PDB file of C-alpha atoms and ligand atoms in Angstrom:
ATOM      1  CA  MET A   1       6.869   3.523  19.445  1.00 96.00           C
ATOM      2  CA  LYS A   2       6.735   2.186  16.362  1.00 98.00           C
ATOM      3  CA  HIS A   3       6.129   4.415  13.888  1.00 98.00           C
ATOM      4  CA  ILE A   4       3.741   3.347  10.453  1.00 98.00           C
ATOM      5  CA  VAL A   5       3.284   6.064   7.431  1.00 98.00           C
ATOM      6  CA  ILE A   6       1.135   5.156   5.088  1.00 99.00           C
ATOM      7  CA  LEU A   7       0.944   6.682   1.646  1.00 98.00           C
ATOM      8  CA  ILE A   8      -2.362   6.667  -0.395  1.00 98.00           C
ATOM      9  CA  SER A   9      -3.772   8.315  -3.670  1.00 98.00           C
ATOM     10  CA  GLY A  10      -7.746   7.530  -3.438  1.00 97.00           C
ATOM     11  CA  GLY A  11     -10.365   5.639  -1.510  1.00 97.00           C
ATOM     12  CA  GLY A  12      -7.987   4.820   0.869  1.00 98.00           C
ATOM     13  CA  SER A  13      -9.977   1.835   1.338  1.00 98.00           C
ATOM     14  CA  ASN A  14      -6.976  -0.615   2.135  1.00 98.00           C
ATOM     15  CA  MET A  15      -5.335   2.028   4.348  1.00 98.00           C
ATOM     16  CA  LEU A  16      -8.479   2.019   6.144  1.00 98.00           C
ATOM     17  CA  ALA A  17      -8.109  -1.666   6.400  1.00 98.00           C
ATOM     18  CA  LEU A  18      -5.118  -1.178   8.331  1.00 98.00           C
ATOM     19  CA  LEU A  19      -6.080   1.505  10.720  1.00 98.00           C
ATOM     20  CA  ARG A  20      -9.369  -0.741  12.182  1.00 98.00           C
ATOM     21  CA  ALA A  21      -7.087  -3.922  12.372  1.00 98.00           C
ATOM     22  CA  ALA A  22      -4.332  -1.622  14.188  1.00 98.00           C
ATOM     23  CA  GLN A  23      -7.202  -0.300  16.366  1.00 98.00           C
ATOM     24  CA  ARG A  24      -8.756  -3.734  16.785  1.00 98.00           C
ATOM     25  CA  ASP A  25      -6.060  -5.743  17.345  1.00 98.00           C
ATOM     26  CA  GLU A  26      -3.905  -3.357  19.760  1.00 98.00           C
ATOM     27  CA  TRP A  27      -1.110  -2.940  17.466  1.00 98.00           C
ATOM     28  CA  ALA A  28       0.196  -0.195  20.474  1.00 98.00           C
ATOM     29  CA  THR A  29       0.044  -2.739  23.351  1.00 98.00           C
ATOM     30  CA  ARG A  30       0.598  -5.538  21.353  1.00 98.00           C
ATOM     31  CA  PHE A  31       3.677  -4.308  19.123  1.00 98.00           C
ATOM     32  CA  GLY A  32       4.430  -1.201  20.299  1.00 98.00           C
ATOM     33  CA  ALA A  33       2.845   0.167  17.016  1.00 98.00           C
ATOM     34  CA  ARG A  34       1.297   3.004  15.466  1.00 98.00           C
ATOM     35  CA  VAL A  35      -0.244   4.351  12.176  1.00 98.00           C
ATOM     36  CA  ALA A  36       1.278   7.885  12.497  1.00 98.00           C
ATOM     37  CA  ALA A  37       0.349   9.439   8.752  1.00 98.00           C
ATOM     38  CA  VAL A  38      -1.568   8.978   6.359  1.00 98.00           C
ATOM     39  CA  ILE A  39       0.231  10.984   2.697  1.00 98.00           C
ATOM     40  CA  GLY A  40      -1.256  11.535  -0.318  1.00 98.00           C
ATOM     41  CA  ASN A  41       0.040  12.667  -3.595  1.00 98.00           C
ATOM     42  CA  VAL A  42      -3.735  13.698  -4.611  1.00 98.00           C
ATOM     43  CA  PRO A  43      -5.200  16.948  -2.669  1.00 97.00           C
ATOM     44  CA  GLY A  44      -8.585  16.050  -2.009  1.00 96.00           C
ATOM     45  CA  ALA A  45      -8.492  12.707  -2.408  1.00 97.00           C
ATOM     46  CA  LEU A  46     -11.061  10.321  -0.487  1.00 98.00           C
ATOM     47  CA  GLY A  47      -8.696   8.347   1.777  1.00 98.00           C
ATOM     48  CA  LEU A  48      -7.357  11.122   3.371  1.00 98.00           C
ATOM     49  CA  LYS A  49     -10.908  12.819   3.892  1.00 98.00           C
ATOM     50  CA  ARG A  50     -11.302   9.685   5.901  1.00 98.00           C
ATOM     51  CA  ALA A  51      -8.377   9.171   7.320  1.00 98.00           C
ATOM     52  CA  ALA A  52      -8.784  12.186   9.371  1.00 98.00           C
ATOM     53  CA  GLU A  53     -12.122  11.911   9.844  1.00 98.00           C
ATOM     54  CA  ALA A  54     -10.211   8.592  11.677  1.00 97.00           C
ATOM     55  CA  GLY A  55      -8.310  10.595  13.558  1.00 97.00           C
ATOM     56  CA  VAL A  56      -5.107  10.344  11.849  1.00 98.00           C
ATOM     57  CA  ALA A  57      -2.492  12.773  10.780  1.00 98.00           C
ATOM     58  CA  THR A  58      -2.545  13.309   7.264  1.00 98.00           C
ATOM     59  CA  ALA A  59      -0.749  15.213   4.843  1.00 98.00           C
ATOM     60  CA  VAL A  60      -0.498  16.267   0.499  1.00 98.00           C
ATOM     61  CA  VAL A  61       2.525  16.153  -1.790  1.00 98.00           C
ATOM     62  CA  SER A  62       1.034  17.112  -4.613  1.00 98.00           C
ATOM     63  CA  HIS A  63       2.646  14.803  -7.541  1.00 97.00           C
ATOM     64  CA  LYS A  64       1.489  17.901 -10.060  1.00 96.00           C
ATOM     65  CA  ALA A  65       3.828  20.296  -7.911  1.00 97.00           C
ATOM     66  CA  PHE A  66       7.260  18.885  -9.201  1.00 98.00           C
ATOM     67  CA  ALA A  67       9.088  19.284 -12.307  1.00 97.00           C
ATOM     68  CA  ASP A  68       9.993  15.411 -12.152  1.00 97.00           C
ATOM     69  CA  ARG A  69      10.461  12.136 -10.193  1.00 97.00           C
ATOM     70  CA  GLU A  70      12.982  13.420  -8.073  1.00 97.00           C
ATOM     71  CA  SER A  71      12.186  16.526  -6.793  1.00 98.00           C
ATOM     72  CA  PHE A  72       9.026  15.177  -5.665  1.00 98.00           C
ATOM     73  CA  ASP A  73      10.712  11.964  -4.775  1.00 98.00           C
ATOM     74  CA  ALA A  74      12.380  13.924  -2.080  1.00 98.00           C
ATOM     75  CA  ALA A  75       9.629  16.358  -0.909  1.00 98.00           C
ATOM     76  CA  LEU A  76       7.566  13.109  -0.399  1.00 98.00           C
ATOM     77  CA  ALA A  77      10.733  11.679   1.869  1.00 98.00           C
ATOM     78  CA  THR A  78      10.825  14.616   3.987  1.00 98.00           C
ATOM     79  CA  GLU A  79       7.931  14.621   4.950  1.00 98.00           C
ATOM     80  CA  ILE A  80       8.066  10.862   5.466  1.00 98.00           C
ATOM     81  CA  ASP A  81      10.678  11.391   7.637  1.00 98.00           C
ATOM     82  CA  ARG A  82       9.092  14.045  10.156  1.00 98.00           C
ATOM     83  CA  HIS A  83       7.546  10.294  11.935  1.00 98.00           C
ATOM     84  CA  GLN A  84      10.568   8.520  11.230  1.00 98.00           C
ATOM     85  CA  PRO A  85       8.367   5.639  10.552  1.00 98.00           C
ATOM     86  CA  ALA A  86       9.945   1.571  11.086  1.00 98.00           C
ATOM     87  CA  LEU A  87       7.064   0.964   8.159  1.00 98.00           C
ATOM     88  CA  VAL A  88       6.123   3.042   4.995  1.00 98.00           C
ATOM     89  CA  LEU A  89       3.053   1.211   3.961  1.00 98.00           C
ATOM     90  CA  LEU A  90       2.173   1.447  -0.064  1.00 98.00           C
ATOM     91  CA  ALA A  91      -1.514   1.325   0.031  1.00 98.00           C
ATOM     92  CA  GLY A  92      -3.043   1.871  -3.062  1.00 98.00           C
ATOM     93  CA  PHE A  93       0.342   4.719  -3.899  1.00 98.00           C
ATOM     94  CA  MET A  94      -0.150   5.284  -8.176  1.00 96.00           C
ATOM     95  CA  ARG A  95       3.554   6.519  -8.153  1.00 96.00           C
ATOM     96  CA  ILE A  96       6.980   5.000  -9.559  1.00 95.00           C
ATOM     97  CA  LEU A  97       9.149   5.499  -8.018  1.00 97.00           C
ATOM     98  CA  THR A  98      13.022   6.455  -8.101  1.00 97.00           C
ATOM     99  CA  PRO A  99      15.726   4.263  -7.285  1.00 97.00           C
ATOM    100  CA  GLY A 100      16.868   6.810  -4.843  1.00 97.00           C
ATOM    101  CA  PHE A 101      13.443   6.686  -2.837  1.00 98.00           C
ATOM    102  CA  VAL A 102      13.489   2.830  -2.761  1.00 98.00           C
ATOM    103  CA  ALA A 103      16.933   2.701  -1.272  1.00 97.00           C
ATOM    104  CA  ARG A 104      16.253   5.512   1.454  1.00 98.00           C
ATOM    105  CA  TYR A 105      13.540   2.952   2.407  1.00 98.00           C
ATOM    106  CA  GLU A 106      15.211   0.024   2.138  1.00 96.00           C
ATOM    107  CA  GLY A 107      13.477  -2.594   4.476  1.00 95.00           C
ATOM    108  CA  ARG A 108      10.654  -0.573   5.743  1.00 97.00           C
ATOM    109  CA  LEU A 109       8.456   0.085   2.171  1.00 98.00           C
ATOM    110  CA  LEU A 110       6.096  -2.564   1.058  1.00 98.00           C
ATOM    111  CA  ASN A 111       2.909  -2.266  -1.493  1.00 98.00           C
ATOM    112  CA  ILE A 112       0.005  -3.983  -2.138  1.00 98.00           C
ATOM    113  CA  HIS A 113      -0.272  -4.818  -5.402  1.00 98.00           C
ATOM    114  CA  PRO A 114      -3.627  -6.525  -7.079  1.00 98.00           C
ATOM    115  CA  SER A 115      -2.500  -9.696  -8.970  1.00 98.00           C
ATOM    116  CA  LEU A 116      -0.932 -12.807  -7.725  1.00 98.00           C
ATOM    117  CA  LEU A 117       2.486 -11.387  -8.884  1.00 98.00           C
ATOM    118  CA  PRO A 118       4.754 -11.857 -10.751  1.00 98.00           C
ATOM    119  CA  ALA A 119       1.871 -12.199 -12.823  1.00 98.00           C
ATOM    120  CA  PHE A 120       0.487  -9.059 -13.867  1.00 98.00           C
ATOM    121  CA  PRO A 121       2.961  -6.423 -12.619  1.00 97.00           C
ATOM    122  CA  GLY A 122       1.966  -3.237 -13.605  1.00 97.00           C
ATOM    123  CA  LEU A 123      -1.458  -1.670 -14.225  1.00 97.00           C
ATOM    124  CA  ASN A 124      -5.072  -2.939 -15.581  1.00 98.00           C
ATOM    125  CA  THR A 125      -3.861  -6.234 -13.890  1.00 98.00           C
ATOM    126  CA  HIS A 126      -7.792  -7.944 -12.927  1.00 98.00           C
ATOM    127  CA  GLN A 127      -8.040  -7.414 -17.253  1.00 98.00           C
ATOM    128  CA  ARG A 128      -5.614  -8.910 -17.691  1.00 98.00           C
ATOM    129  CA  ALA A 129      -6.174 -11.955 -15.524  1.00 98.00           C
ATOM    130  CA  ILE A 130      -9.338 -12.049 -17.252  1.00 98.00           C
ATOM    131  CA  GLU A 131      -8.696 -12.192 -20.672  1.00 98.00           C
ATOM    132  CA  ALA A 132      -5.253 -14.660 -20.072  1.00 98.00           C
ATOM    133  CA  GLY A 133      -8.502 -16.845 -18.650  1.00 98.00           C
ATOM    134  CA  CYS A 134      -6.930 -17.248 -15.995  1.00 98.00           C
ATOM    135  CA  ALA A 135      -9.047 -19.777 -13.109  1.00 98.00           C
ATOM    136  CA  ALA A 136      -7.590 -17.185 -10.145  1.00 98.00           C
ATOM    137  CA  ALA A 137      -6.312 -14.333  -9.286  1.00 98.00           C
ATOM    138  CA  GLY A 138      -5.197 -12.186  -6.416  1.00 98.00           C
ATOM    139  CA  ALA A 139      -3.300  -9.927  -4.907  1.00 98.00           C
ATOM    140  CA  THR A 140       0.096  -9.627  -3.248  1.00 98.00           C
ATOM    141  CA  VAL A 141       1.859  -7.434  -0.454  1.00 98.00           C
ATOM    142  CA  HIS A 142       5.636  -7.688  -1.297  1.00 98.00           C
ATOM    143  CA  ARG A 143       8.608  -5.550  -0.178  1.00 98.00           C
ATOM    144  CA  VAL A 144       9.610  -2.428  -2.250  1.00 98.00           C
ATOM    145  CA  THR A 145      12.562  -2.569  -4.891  1.00 96.00           C
ATOM    146  CA  ALA A 146      13.795  -0.476  -7.304  1.00 92.00           C
ATOM    147  CA  GLU A 147      11.793  -2.875 -10.096  1.00 93.00           C
ATOM    148  CA  LEU A 148       8.010  -2.194 -10.989  1.00 92.00           C
ATOM    149  CA  ASP A 149       6.430  -4.588  -8.837  1.00 94.00           C
ATOM    150  CA  HIS A 150       9.285  -6.869  -8.054  1.00 93.00           C
ATOM    151  CA  GLY A 151      10.149  -7.363  -5.028  1.00 96.00           C
ATOM    152  CA  PRO A 152      10.537 -10.456  -2.805  1.00 98.00           C
ATOM    153  CA  ILE A 153       6.333 -12.019  -1.506  1.00 98.00           C
ATOM    154  CA  LEU A 154       5.370 -11.522   2.027  1.00 98.00           C
ATOM    155  CA  GLY A 155       2.033 -12.933   1.203  1.00 98.00           C
ATOM    156  CA  GLN A 156      -1.073 -13.494  -0.920  1.00 98.00           C
ATOM    157  CA  ALA A 157      -4.271 -14.149  -0.726  1.00 98.00           C
ATOM    158  CA  VAL A 158      -6.085 -16.107  -3.923  1.00 98.00           C
ATOM    159  CA  VAL A 159      -9.694 -15.517  -5.585  1.00 98.00           C
ATOM    160  CA  PRO A 160     -11.148 -17.244  -8.339  1.00 98.00           C
ATOM    161  CA  VAL A 161     -12.381 -15.840 -11.608  1.00 98.00           C
ATOM    162  CA  LEU A 162     -15.605 -16.534 -12.290  1.00 98.00           C
ATOM    163  CA  SER A 163     -16.918 -17.085 -15.648  1.00 96.00           C
ATOM    164  CA  GLY A 164     -18.391 -13.870 -16.629  1.00 97.00           C
ATOM    165  CA  ASP A 165     -16.520 -11.352 -14.415  1.00 98.00           C
ATOM    166  CA  THR A 166     -16.177  -7.910 -15.151  1.00 98.00           C
ATOM    167  CA  ALA A 167     -12.900  -6.652 -13.797  1.00 98.00           C
ATOM    168  CA  ASP A 168     -14.834  -4.356 -11.645  1.00 98.00           C
ATOM    169  CA  GLN A 169     -16.158  -7.620  -9.803  1.00 98.00           C
ATOM    170  CA  LEU A 170     -13.027  -9.262 -10.350  1.00 98.00           C
ATOM    171  CA  ALA A 171     -11.544  -6.088  -8.360  1.00 98.00           C
ATOM    172  CA  ALA A 172     -13.795  -5.916  -5.662  1.00 98.00           C
ATOM    173  CA  ARG A 173     -13.101  -9.743  -5.048  1.00 98.00           C
ATOM    174  CA  VAL A 174     -10.008  -9.143  -5.110  1.00 98.00           C
ATOM    175  CA  LEU A 175      -9.939  -5.936  -2.754  1.00 98.00           C
ATOM    176  CA  SER A 176     -12.180  -7.516  -0.136  1.00 98.00           C
ATOM    177  CA  GLN A 177      -9.082  -9.798   0.508  1.00 98.00           C
ATOM    178  CA  GLU A 178      -6.912  -7.350   0.279  1.00 98.00           C
ATOM    179  CA  HIS A 179      -8.405  -5.430   2.977  1.00 98.00           C
ATOM    180  CA  VAL A 180      -7.470  -9.413   4.822  1.00 98.00           C
ATOM    181  CA  LEU A 181      -4.046  -9.848   3.837  1.00 99.00           C
ATOM    182  CA  TYR A 182      -2.328  -6.429   4.374  1.00 99.00           C
ATOM    183  CA  PRO A 183      -3.186  -6.191   7.832  1.00 98.00           C
ATOM    184  CA  ARG A 184      -2.071  -9.969   8.493  1.00 98.00           C
ATOM    185  CA  VAL A 185       1.128  -9.415   6.921  1.00 98.00           C
ATOM    186  CA  VAL A 186       2.308  -5.787   8.570  1.00 98.00           C
ATOM    187  CA  ALA A 187       1.067  -7.695  11.639  1.00 98.00           C
ATOM    188  CA  ASP A 188       3.100 -10.738  11.323  1.00 98.00           C
ATOM    189  CA  LEU A 189       5.974  -8.245  10.377  1.00 98.00           C
ATOM    190  CA  LEU A 190       5.554  -6.228  13.666  1.00 98.00           C
ATOM    191  CA  SER A 191       5.041  -9.590  15.659  1.00 98.00           C
ATOM    192  CA  LYS A 192       8.651  -9.838  14.560  1.00 97.00           C
ATOM    193  CA  MET A 193      10.929  -6.799  14.809  1.00 95.00           C
TER     194      MET A 193
HETATM  195  C1  GAR B   1      -5.870  -1.690  -4.292  1.00 76.63           C
HETATM  196  O1  GAR B   1      -6.337  -2.340  -5.875  1.00 76.63           O
HETATM  197  C2  GAR B   1      -4.093  -1.500  -4.585  1.00 76.63           C
HETATM  198  O2  GAR B   1      -4.148  -2.790  -4.283  1.00 76.63           O
HETATM  199  C3  GAR B   1      -4.510  -1.036  -6.030  1.00 76.63           C
HETATM  200  O3  GAR B   1      -5.145  -0.294  -6.438  1.00 76.63           O
HETATM  201  C4  GAR B   1      -6.082  -0.326  -4.928  1.00 76.63           C
HETATM  202  C5  GAR B   1      -6.240   0.763  -3.853  1.00 76.63           C
HETATM  203  O4  GAR B   1      -7.135   0.672  -3.267  1.00 76.63           O
HETATM  204  N1  GAR B   1      -2.373  -0.638  -6.149  1.00 76.63           N
HETATM  205  C6  GAR B   1      -2.325  -1.064  -7.075  1.00 76.63           C
HETATM  206  O5  GAR B   1      -2.259  -0.855  -8.705  1.00 76.63           O
HETATM  207  C7  GAR B   1      -0.874  -0.536  -6.760  1.00 76.63           C
HETATM  208  N2  GAR B   1       0.112  -0.178  -8.531  1.00 76.63           N
HETATM  209  P1  GAR B   1      -8.012   1.428  -2.174  1.00 76.63           P
HETATM  210  O6  GAR B   1      -6.859   3.259  -2.658  1.00 76.63           O
HETATM  211  O7  GAR B   1      -9.163   1.835  -1.864  1.00 76.63           O
HETATM  212  O8  GAR B   1      -6.891   0.924  -0.867  1.00 76.63           O
END
């Protein structure tokens, strides 16, 4: 069985979309794959509660308990490696990862980012898209490389920016498409593994 580990920091709606797709589309039967664990860096995050309610193993590695990025990433890797994952999916995981961590999971590490990369890497993507006058916005699933939000693109979803949109309104429109995009890209990848 191919194990998938999902890393989250917050509400975990993308994580839930992945869990639902895995169940609905029978990833275990079709691809021999299952979500083995959801790991968070924020104790008490809603997403961890939701994952536990869905019957998935959860763990917390709080970044605040570590003096630097290297020691946090080492502890996170120890927790991840317990599951020997074929894929590690960042789903609203809001930590910058060290090059050593990225190299350890090279070829297995994916992220979803709420913009049409290479536009708007980093934070506040929706506000920046509105201020730039973009007619379209969206989300990108990409392989993770050492440079933040710059890895090879595996899939994108596009939504319109409507006149008068607030960042929150645009974020909600993008997020609903993230929930379709991420499972589609992961299923496609699993079908080729
Ligand atoms: C999503 O919009 C995701 O694309 C974004 O955080 C949100 C998490 O929502 N990720 C990043 O900004 C990564 N830099 P969720 O916890 O409900 O899935």
